[in-house]
Amino acid sequence: MSNKFADWSSLSAWSVISFTLFAIKQLLSNGYALIPLVYTGWQQGFSSPWVIIVALLTLVLIFSYSVLQWLKFRFKIDDCKLNIKHGIIFKKVDEIPFNKIQNIRLQQPLYFRPMGLYSLVVETAGSKGNEAELSALDYKEALALKKRLMTEQEQQSPTSRDDVGARAAETQHNTVVRKSFKELVLFGLYQNNAIWLAVILGPLFGQLDWESMENLQSVQAFWSWYNANIAISFILQITFAVIALTLFHLLFSIISMTSAVLKYFPYRLSRSGNTLHRTGGVIAKQNDALAIRRIQVVKLYQPLVGRLFKRWTVYFQQVKGHEFEQRGSSNMLVPTMSRSNIAELLPKLKGIEATSTTLPKAYQHIHLGWFWRRGLLPLLVPAINTYFHGLDIYTEILWIAASLFCVGIYLRYRQYGYVIEGDNLWFHSGLLGHSWQLVALSKVQHVAMSQSPNQKRSQLANLEIGLASGSIKLPYISVIDARNIAERSLTLVQNDHRNWI
């Protein structure tokens, strides 16, 4: 075994760039730190030389702090852990055991590309941020360090000792999935969240001073044109609103498609031994690694627009904590997958314990009692208001809103369901979109079954399945199926002491 990283090593001086940018990010995220600069500009006028002096002093302090951080940063690899020393005044030593490492990401930010340098990010289960980041590494050094950490991690796994010879023979990355430019553009289109962005922007627009904006010449010219050409007909107003909303959605679709291409192109998911590797990225090149045994759930999501194109996004849910996509809220993903693509992908994921290879086309619905307990409650508010105040415009709006809410609850009820396939469980949910979750019952950590008095009379139960990635709840299912899933899970894990975390 190589001793290249056995001694304490320092980072390249170029890593000062990373430390500086991180410090600036922290400063901007803590707005109170900018109070002296803003206050000085407000008191003296932003053209005052004092503002420039304060800004320059802030940059000098940040750069000096970053240089000190670089001088005090050291790392080395022992037989079973990665050690990192850092801290300027208070010294800290972080010890990261190999068997706790969940993800290893090799990335090349835009500012490192001219020097050909990379950053290595190590993430552990349950951490809220990057557990460790080694920046400004030479590509060969970064790649060697990544391979060393992944190799040591798998060698410590009880599941990998039986197939060390087979894994050692796999020296090349076998391609599992590739995605073209066109497919990534399609991914950005159907993953567009312009509707939710509009919901978020609504309160912000409410804070604008619309009275002052009405006095703008361009706004007055627009209203004059609108009143002369659109306001004369209700049909024209509806058409104008639909066109405006469509253009709004297309605008953010273009932004979403551009982001998808810049982040993932050229997308390639490959397998080397028991590790998945994802590469891609135009601005910041990324090379992510994930041990297959750490995958707890395979989730397949199809948003509303994705249903039109019959495309799914596959997520590999890991131990709950800090993960690849969106800093802990999502997971390593495979974009733009059809049913046939999914049928080709699942057999290549040997090691996740789940043996299902095709996406179900139907599922067992939960009992209608789940809807009756929730679906009629929204109607109580307009009913009470009608009883006391009679029908008026306000009551009619309440009835419309409550009816739409009931329809939403019913649609959610219709999406709840499950499929039992041997030692695998498929869980279906959603509202306007679809979501499937594939669970290997051998990875279940705990099960909890509960019944209300009404459920007992109807032979129903609520089942909660606990995994390292979180809990999955199956409400209002047959008590026979609930017991079957619970007993099967406990039977599989009773004598299985492998570490799935």
mmCIF file of N, CA and C in Angstrom, residues 106-119 283-286:
data_model
loop_
_atom_site.group_PDB
_atom_site.id
_atom_site.type_symbol
_atom_site.label_atom_id
_atom_site.label_comp_id
_atom_site.label_asym_id
_atom_site.label_seq_id
_atom_site.Cartn_x
_atom_site.Cartn_y
_atom_site.Cartn_z
ATOM 1 N N LEU A 106 -14.964 14.772 -6.753
ATOM 2 C CA LEU A 106 -13.816 15.439 -7.361
ATOM 3 C C LEU A 106 -14.358 16.494 -8.311
ATOM 4 N N GLN A 107 -14.059 17.768 -8.068
ATOM 5 C CA GLN A 107 -14.615 18.831 -8.896
ATOM 6 C C GLN A 107 -13.542 19.844 -9.270
ATOM 7 N N GLN A 108 -13.774 20.498 -10.393
ATOM 8 C CA GLN A 108 -12.846 21.518 -10.885
ATOM 9 C C GLN A 108 -13.610 22.826 -11.084
ATOM 10 N N PRO A 109 -13.581 23.710 -10.088
ATOM 11 C CA PRO A 109 -14.241 25.007 -10.252
ATOM 12 C C PRO A 109 -13.611 25.796 -11.393
ATOM 13 N N LEU A 110 -14.354 26.761 -11.886
ATOM 14 C CA LEU A 110 -13.897 27.550 -13.027
ATOM 15 C C LEU A 110 -12.583 28.266 -12.736
ATOM 16 N N TYR A 111 -12.415 28.755 -11.504
ATOM 17 C CA TYR A 111 -11.199 29.505 -11.179
ATOM 18 C C TYR A 111 -9.967 28.620 -11.058
ATOM 19 N N PHE A 112 -10.133 27.289 -10.995
ATOM 20 C CA PHE A 112 -8.989 26.377 -10.952
ATOM 21 C C PHE A 112 -8.647 25.805 -12.329
ATOM 22 N N ARG A 113 -9.537 26.018 -13.301
ATOM 23 C CA ARG A 113 -9.345 25.387 -14.608
ATOM 24 C C ARG A 113 -8.068 25.850 -15.318
ATOM 25 N N PRO A 114 -7.710 27.149 -15.286
ATOM 26 C CA PRO A 114 -6.468 27.556 -15.962
ATOM 27 C C PRO A 114 -5.220 26.873 -15.408
ATOM 28 N N MET A 115 -5.222 26.541 -14.109
ATOM 29 C CA MET A 115 -4.062 25.872 -13.496
ATOM 30 C C MET A 115 -4.164 24.355 -13.561
ATOM 31 N N GLY A 116 -5.305 23.826 -14.019
ATOM 32 C CA GLY A 116 -5.477 22.378 -14.071
ATOM 33 C C GLY A 116 -5.594 21.743 -12.709
ATOM 34 N N LEU A 117 -6.123 22.477 -11.720
ATOM 35 C CA LEU A 117 -6.231 21.987 -10.354
ATOM 36 C C LEU A 117 -7.665 21.550 -10.047
ATOM 37 N N TYR A 118 -7.813 20.703 -9.018
ATOM 38 C CA TYR A 118 -9.111 20.158 -8.630
ATOM 39 C C TYR A 118 -9.294 20.279 -7.124
ATOM 40 N N SER A 119 -10.550 20.138 -6.682
ATOM 41 C CA SER A 119 -10.884 20.067 -5.262
ATOM 42 C C SER A 119 -11.493 18.713 -4.971
ATOM 43 N N ILE A 283 -19.017 24.326 -16.583
ATOM 44 C CA ILE A 283 -18.294 25.371 -15.858
ATOM 45 C C ILE A 283 -17.432 24.776 -14.765
ATOM 46 N N ALA A 284 -18.026 23.956 -13.916
ATOM 47 C CA ALA A 284 -17.289 23.278 -12.847
ATOM 48 C C ALA A 284 -17.350 21.778 -13.111
ATOM 49 N N LYS A 285 -16.242 21.206 -13.556
ATOM 50 C CA LYS A 285 -16.195 19.776 -13.823
ATOM 51 C C LYS A 285 -16.297 19.004 -12.511
ATOM 52 N N GLN A 286 -17.130 17.938 -12.533
ATOM 53 C CA GLN A 286 -17.344 17.153 -11.325
ATOM 54 C C GLN A 286 -17.112 15.684 -11.599
#
